Tab-separated table of N, CA and C in Angstrom:
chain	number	residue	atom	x	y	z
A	181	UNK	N	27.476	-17.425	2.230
A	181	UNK	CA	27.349	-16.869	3.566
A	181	UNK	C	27.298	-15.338	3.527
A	182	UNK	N	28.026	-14.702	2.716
A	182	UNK	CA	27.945	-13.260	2.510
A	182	UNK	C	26.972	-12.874	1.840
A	183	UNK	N	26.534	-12.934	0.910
A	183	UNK	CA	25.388	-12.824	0.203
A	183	UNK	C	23.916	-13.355	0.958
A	184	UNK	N	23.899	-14.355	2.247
A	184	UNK	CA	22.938	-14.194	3.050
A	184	UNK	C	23.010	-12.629	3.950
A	185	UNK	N	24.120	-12.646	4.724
A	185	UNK	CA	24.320	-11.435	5.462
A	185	UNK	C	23.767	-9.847	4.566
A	186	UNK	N	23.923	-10.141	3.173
A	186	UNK	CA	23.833	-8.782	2.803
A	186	UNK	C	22.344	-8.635	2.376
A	187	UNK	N	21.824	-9.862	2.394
A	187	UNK	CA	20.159	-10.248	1.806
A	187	UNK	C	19.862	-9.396	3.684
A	188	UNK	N	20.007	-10.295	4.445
A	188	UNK	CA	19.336	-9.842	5.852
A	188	UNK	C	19.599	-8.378	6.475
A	189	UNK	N	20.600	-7.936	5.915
A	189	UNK	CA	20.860	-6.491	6.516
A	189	UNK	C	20.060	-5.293	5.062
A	190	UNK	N	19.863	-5.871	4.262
A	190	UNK	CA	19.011	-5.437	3.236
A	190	UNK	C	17.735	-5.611	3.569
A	191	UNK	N	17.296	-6.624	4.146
A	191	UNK	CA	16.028	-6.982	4.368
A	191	UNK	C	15.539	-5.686	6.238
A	192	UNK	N	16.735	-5.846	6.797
A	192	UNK	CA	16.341	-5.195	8.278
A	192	UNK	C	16.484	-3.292	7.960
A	193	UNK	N	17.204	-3.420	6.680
A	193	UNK	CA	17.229	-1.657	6.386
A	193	UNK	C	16.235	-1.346	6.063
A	194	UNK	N	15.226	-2.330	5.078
A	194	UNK	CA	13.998	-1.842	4.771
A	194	UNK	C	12.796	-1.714	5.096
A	195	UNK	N	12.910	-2.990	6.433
A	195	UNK	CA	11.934	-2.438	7.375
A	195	UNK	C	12.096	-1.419	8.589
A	196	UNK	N	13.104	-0.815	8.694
A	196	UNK	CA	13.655	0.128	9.642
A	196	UNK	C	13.128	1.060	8.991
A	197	UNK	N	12.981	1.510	7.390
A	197	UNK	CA	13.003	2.277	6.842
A	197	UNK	C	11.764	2.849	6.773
A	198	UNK	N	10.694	1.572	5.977
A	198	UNK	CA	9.357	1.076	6.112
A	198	UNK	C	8.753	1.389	7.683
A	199	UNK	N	9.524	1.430	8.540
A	199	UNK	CA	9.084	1.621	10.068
A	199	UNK	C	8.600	3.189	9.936
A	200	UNK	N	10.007	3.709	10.044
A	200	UNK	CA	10.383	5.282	9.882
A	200	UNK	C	9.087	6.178	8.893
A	201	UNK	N	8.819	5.343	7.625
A	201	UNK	CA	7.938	6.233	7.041
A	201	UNK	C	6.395	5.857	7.692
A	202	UNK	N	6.181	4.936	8.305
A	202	UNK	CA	4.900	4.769	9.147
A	202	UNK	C	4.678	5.551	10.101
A	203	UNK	N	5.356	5.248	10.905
A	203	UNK	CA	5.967	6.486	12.162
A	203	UNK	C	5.483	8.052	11.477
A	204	UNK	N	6.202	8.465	10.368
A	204	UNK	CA	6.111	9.733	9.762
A	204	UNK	C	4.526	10.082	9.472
A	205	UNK	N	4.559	8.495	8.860
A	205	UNK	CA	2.759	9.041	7.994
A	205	UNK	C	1.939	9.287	9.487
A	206	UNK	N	1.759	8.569	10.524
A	206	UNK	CA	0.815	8.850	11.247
A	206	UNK	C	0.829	10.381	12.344
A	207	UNK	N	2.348	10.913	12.253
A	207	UNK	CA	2.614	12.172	12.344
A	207	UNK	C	1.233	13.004	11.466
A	208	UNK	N	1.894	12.977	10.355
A	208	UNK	CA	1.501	13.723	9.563
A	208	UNK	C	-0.243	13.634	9.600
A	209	UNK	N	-0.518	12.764	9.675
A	209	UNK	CA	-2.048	12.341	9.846
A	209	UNK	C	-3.139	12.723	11.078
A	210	UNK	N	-1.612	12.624	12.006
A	210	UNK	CA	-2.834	13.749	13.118
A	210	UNK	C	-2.630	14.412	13.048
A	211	UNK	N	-1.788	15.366	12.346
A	211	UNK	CA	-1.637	16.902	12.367
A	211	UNK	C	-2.681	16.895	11.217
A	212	UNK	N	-3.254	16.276	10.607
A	212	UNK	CA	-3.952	16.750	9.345
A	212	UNK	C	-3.113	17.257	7.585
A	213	UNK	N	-2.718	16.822	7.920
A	213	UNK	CA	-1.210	16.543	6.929
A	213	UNK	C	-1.395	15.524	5.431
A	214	UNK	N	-2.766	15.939	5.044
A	214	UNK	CA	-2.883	14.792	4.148
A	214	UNK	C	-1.941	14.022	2.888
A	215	UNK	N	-1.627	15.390	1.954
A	215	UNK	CA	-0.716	15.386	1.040
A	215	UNK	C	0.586	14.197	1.978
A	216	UNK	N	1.057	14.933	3.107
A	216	UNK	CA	2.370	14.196	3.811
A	216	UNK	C	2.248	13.000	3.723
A	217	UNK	N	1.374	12.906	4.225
A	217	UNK	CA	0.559	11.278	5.460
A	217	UNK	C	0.760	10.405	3.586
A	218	UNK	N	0.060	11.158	3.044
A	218	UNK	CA	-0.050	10.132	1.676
A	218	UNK	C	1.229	9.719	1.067
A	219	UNK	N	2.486	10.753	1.246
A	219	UNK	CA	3.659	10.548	0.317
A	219	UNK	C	4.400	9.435	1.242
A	220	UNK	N	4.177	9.600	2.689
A	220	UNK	CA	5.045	8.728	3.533
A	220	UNK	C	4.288	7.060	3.398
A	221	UNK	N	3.151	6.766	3.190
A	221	UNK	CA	2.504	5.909	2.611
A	221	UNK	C	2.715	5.210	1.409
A	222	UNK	N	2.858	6.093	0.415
A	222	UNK	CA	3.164	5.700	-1.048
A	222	UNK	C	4.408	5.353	-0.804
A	223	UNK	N	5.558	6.200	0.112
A	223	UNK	CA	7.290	6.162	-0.132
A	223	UNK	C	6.994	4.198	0.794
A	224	UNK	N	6.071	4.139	1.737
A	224	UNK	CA	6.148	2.812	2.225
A	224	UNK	C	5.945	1.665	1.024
A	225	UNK	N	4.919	1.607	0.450
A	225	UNK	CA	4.387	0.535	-0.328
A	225	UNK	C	5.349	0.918	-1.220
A	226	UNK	N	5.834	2.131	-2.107
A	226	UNK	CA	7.511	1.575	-3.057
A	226	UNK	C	8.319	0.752	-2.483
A	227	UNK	N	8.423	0.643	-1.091
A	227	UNK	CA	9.698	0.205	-1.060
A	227	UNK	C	9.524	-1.507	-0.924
A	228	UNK	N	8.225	-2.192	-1.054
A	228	UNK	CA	8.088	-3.284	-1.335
A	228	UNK	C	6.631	-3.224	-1.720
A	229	UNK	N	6.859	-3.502	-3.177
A	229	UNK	CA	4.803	-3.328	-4.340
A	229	UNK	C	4.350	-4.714	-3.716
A	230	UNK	N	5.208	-5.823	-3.375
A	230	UNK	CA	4.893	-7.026	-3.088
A	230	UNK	C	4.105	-7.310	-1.784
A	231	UNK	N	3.844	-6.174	-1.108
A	231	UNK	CA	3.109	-6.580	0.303
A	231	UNK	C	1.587	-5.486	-0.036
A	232	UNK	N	0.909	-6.900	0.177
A	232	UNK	CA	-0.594	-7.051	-0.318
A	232	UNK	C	-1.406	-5.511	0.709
A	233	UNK	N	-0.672	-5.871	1.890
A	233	UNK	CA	-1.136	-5.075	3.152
A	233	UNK	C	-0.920	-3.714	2.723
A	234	UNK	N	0.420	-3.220	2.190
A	234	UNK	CA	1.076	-1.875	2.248
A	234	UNK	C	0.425	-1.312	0.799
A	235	UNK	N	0.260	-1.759	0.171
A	235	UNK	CA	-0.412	-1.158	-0.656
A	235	UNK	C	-1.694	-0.796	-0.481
A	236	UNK	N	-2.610	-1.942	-0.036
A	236	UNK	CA	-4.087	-1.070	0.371
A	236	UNK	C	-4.669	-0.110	1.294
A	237	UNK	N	-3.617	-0.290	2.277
A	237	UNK	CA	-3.491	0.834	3.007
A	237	UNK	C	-3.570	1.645	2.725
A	238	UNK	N	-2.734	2.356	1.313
A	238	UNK	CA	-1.954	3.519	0.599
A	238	UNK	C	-3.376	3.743	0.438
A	239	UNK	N	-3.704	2.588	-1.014
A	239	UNK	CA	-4.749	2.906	-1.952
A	239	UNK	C	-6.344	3.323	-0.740
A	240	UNK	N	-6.540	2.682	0.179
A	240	UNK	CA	-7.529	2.818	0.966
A	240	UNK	C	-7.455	4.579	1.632
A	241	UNK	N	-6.209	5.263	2.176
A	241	UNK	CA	-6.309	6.994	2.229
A	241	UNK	C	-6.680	7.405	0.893
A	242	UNK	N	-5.976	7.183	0.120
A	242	UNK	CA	-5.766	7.746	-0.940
A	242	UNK	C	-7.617	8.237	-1.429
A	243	UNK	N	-8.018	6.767	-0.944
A	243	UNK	CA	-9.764	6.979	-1.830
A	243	UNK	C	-10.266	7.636	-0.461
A	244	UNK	N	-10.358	7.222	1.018
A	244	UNK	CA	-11.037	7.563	2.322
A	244	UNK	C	-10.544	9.047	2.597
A	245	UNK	N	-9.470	9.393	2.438
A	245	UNK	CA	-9.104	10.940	2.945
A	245	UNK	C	-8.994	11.670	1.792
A	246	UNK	N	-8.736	11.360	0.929
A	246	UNK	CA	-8.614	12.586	-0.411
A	246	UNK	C	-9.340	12.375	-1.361
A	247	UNK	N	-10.047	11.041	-1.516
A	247	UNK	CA	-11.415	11.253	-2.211
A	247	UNK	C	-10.978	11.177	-3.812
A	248	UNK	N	-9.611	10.388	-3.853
A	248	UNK	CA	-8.969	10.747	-5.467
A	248	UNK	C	-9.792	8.884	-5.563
A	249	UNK	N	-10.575	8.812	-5.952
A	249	UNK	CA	-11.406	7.421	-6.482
A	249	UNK	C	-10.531	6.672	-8.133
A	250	UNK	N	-10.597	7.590	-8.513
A	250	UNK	CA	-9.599	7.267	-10.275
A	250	UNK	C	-8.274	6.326	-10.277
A	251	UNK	N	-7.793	7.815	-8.754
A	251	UNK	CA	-6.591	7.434	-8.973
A	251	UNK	C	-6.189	6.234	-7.468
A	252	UNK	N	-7.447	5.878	-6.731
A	252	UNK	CA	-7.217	4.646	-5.884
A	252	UNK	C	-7.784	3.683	-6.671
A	253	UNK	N	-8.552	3.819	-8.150
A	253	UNK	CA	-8.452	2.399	-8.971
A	253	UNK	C	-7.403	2.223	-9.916
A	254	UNK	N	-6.744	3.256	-10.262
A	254	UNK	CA	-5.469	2.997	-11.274
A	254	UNK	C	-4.724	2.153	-10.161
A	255	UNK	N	-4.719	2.620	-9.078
A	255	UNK	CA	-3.456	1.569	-8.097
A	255	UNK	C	-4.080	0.031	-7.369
A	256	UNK	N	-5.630	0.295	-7.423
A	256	UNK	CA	-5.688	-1.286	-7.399
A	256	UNK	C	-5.267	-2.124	-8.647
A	257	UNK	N	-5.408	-1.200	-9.474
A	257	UNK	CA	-4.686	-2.422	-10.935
A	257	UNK	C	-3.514	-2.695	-11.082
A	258	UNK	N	-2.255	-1.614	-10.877
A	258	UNK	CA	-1.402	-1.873	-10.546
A	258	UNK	C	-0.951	-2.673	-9.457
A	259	UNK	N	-1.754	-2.835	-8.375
A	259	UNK	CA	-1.115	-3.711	-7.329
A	259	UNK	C	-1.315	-5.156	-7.735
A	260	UNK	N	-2.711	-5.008	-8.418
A	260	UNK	CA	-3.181	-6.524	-8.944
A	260	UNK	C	-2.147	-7.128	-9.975
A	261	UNK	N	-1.685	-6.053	-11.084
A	261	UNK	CA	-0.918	-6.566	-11.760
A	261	UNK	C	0.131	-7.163	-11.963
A	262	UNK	N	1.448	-6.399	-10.478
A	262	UNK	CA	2.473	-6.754	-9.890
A	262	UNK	C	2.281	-8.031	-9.728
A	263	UNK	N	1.302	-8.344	-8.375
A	263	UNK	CA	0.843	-9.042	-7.653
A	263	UNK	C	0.550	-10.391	-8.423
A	264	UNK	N	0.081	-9.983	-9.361
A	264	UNK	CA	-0.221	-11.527	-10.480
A	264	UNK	C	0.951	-12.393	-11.255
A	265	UNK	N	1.571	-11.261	-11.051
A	265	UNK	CA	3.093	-11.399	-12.185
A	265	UNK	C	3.922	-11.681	-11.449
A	266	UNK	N	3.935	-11.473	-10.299
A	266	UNK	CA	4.780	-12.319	-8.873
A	266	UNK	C	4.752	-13.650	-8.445
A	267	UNK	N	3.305	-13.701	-8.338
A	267	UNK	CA	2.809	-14.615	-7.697
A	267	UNK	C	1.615	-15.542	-7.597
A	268	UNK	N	1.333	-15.306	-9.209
A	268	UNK	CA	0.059	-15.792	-9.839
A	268	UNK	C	-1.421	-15.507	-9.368
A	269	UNK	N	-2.253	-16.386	-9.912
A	269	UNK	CA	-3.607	-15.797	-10.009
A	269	UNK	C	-3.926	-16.125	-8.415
A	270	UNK	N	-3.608	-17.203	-7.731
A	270	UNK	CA	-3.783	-18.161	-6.716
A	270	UNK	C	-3.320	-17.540	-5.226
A	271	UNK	N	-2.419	-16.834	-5.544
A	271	UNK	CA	-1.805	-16.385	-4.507
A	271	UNK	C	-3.017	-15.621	-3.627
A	272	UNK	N	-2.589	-15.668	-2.058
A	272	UNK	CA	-3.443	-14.815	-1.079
A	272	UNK	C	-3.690	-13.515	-1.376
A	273	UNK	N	-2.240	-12.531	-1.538
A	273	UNK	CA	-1.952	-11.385	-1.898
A	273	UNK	C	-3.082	-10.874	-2.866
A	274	UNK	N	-2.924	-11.595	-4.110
A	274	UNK	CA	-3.838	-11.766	-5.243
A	274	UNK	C	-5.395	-11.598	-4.528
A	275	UNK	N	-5.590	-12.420	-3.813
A	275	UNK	CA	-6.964	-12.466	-3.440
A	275	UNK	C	-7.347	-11.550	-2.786
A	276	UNK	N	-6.491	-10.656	-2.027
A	276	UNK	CA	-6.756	-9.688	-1.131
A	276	UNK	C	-6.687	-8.471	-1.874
A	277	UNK	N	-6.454	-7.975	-2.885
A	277	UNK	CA	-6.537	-6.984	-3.860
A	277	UNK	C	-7.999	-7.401	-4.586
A	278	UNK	N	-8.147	-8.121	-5.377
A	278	UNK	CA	-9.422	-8.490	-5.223
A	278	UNK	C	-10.707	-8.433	-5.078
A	279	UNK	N	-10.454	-9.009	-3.593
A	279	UNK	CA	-11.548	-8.570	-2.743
A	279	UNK	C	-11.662	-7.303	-2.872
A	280	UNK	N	-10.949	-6.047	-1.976
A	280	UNK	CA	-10.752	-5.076	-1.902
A	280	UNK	C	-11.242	-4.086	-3.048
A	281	UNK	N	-10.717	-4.397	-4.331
A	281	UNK	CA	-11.211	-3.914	-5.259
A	281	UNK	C	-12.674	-4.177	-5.969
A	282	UNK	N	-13.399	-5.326	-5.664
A	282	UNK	CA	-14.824	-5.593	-5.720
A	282	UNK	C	-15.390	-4.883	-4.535
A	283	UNK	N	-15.002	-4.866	-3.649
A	283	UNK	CA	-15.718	-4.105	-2.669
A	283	UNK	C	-15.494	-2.391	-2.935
A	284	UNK	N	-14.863	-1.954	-3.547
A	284	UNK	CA	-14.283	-0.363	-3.973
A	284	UNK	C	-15.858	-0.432	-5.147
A	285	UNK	N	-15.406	-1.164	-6.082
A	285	UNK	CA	-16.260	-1.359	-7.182
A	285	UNK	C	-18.292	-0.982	-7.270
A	286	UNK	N	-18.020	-2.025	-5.915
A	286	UNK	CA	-19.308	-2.240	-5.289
A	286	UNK	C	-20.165	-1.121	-5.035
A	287	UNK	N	-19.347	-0.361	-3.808
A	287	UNK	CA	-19.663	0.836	-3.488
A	287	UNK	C	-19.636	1.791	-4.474
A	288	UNK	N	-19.289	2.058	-5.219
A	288	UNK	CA	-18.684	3.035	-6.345
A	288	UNK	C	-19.640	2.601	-7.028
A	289	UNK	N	-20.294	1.811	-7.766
A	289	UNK	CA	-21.833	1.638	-8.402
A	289	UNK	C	-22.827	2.036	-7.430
A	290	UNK	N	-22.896	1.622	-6.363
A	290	UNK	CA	-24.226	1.603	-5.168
A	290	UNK	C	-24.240	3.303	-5.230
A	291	UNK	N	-22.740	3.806	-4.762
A	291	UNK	CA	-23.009	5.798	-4.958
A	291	UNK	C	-23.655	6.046	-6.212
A	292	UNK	N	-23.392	6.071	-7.184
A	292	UNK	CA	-23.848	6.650	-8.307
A	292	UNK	C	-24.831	6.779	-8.763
């Protein structure tokens, strides 16, 4: 019973938290705040690598506003990799990195 309570108040700190740095990033984002907007992004997806969503988000500014392409494919591999090692090849998560990253891929040949 205690060890549920401390799972759920663990679980509601980190999306309070996860809230707080969303809140922040989109501050920072209309002020034009890129560097910010990006760290409050990245500080989101650390605080759970396991959500398929929070990471591409990251990785999606990262390539759309700062144009760092290298370093938004080093983190689709990393998300893929987590992501595989979590929760196998099968998983949704899995599939949605993926995608995402064939479509990065895609475009990124079609420019060149």
């Amino acid at each position: 019973m205690n060890l549920q309570k401390s799972e759920d108040a663990e679980r509601k700190n980190m999306e309070e938290l996860a809230s707080d740095c969303y809140n922040k990033f989109e501050i920072s984002y209309m002020q034009h705040m890129n560097d910010s907007a990006e760290y409050y992004l990245n500080l989101r997806a650390s605080l759970d690598t396991l959500n398929a969503d929070w990471q591409i988000q990251t990785i999606m500014f990262v390539k759309e506003y700062l144009s760092d392409y290298d370093r938004a494919k080093k983190m689709y591999m990393q998300a893929l990799s987590s992501l595989i090692a979590r929760h196998g090849e099968k998983h949704v998560s899995v599939a949605k990195i993926y995608n995402n990253l064939a479509v990065f891929i895609i475009k990124e040949l079609h420019n060149s």
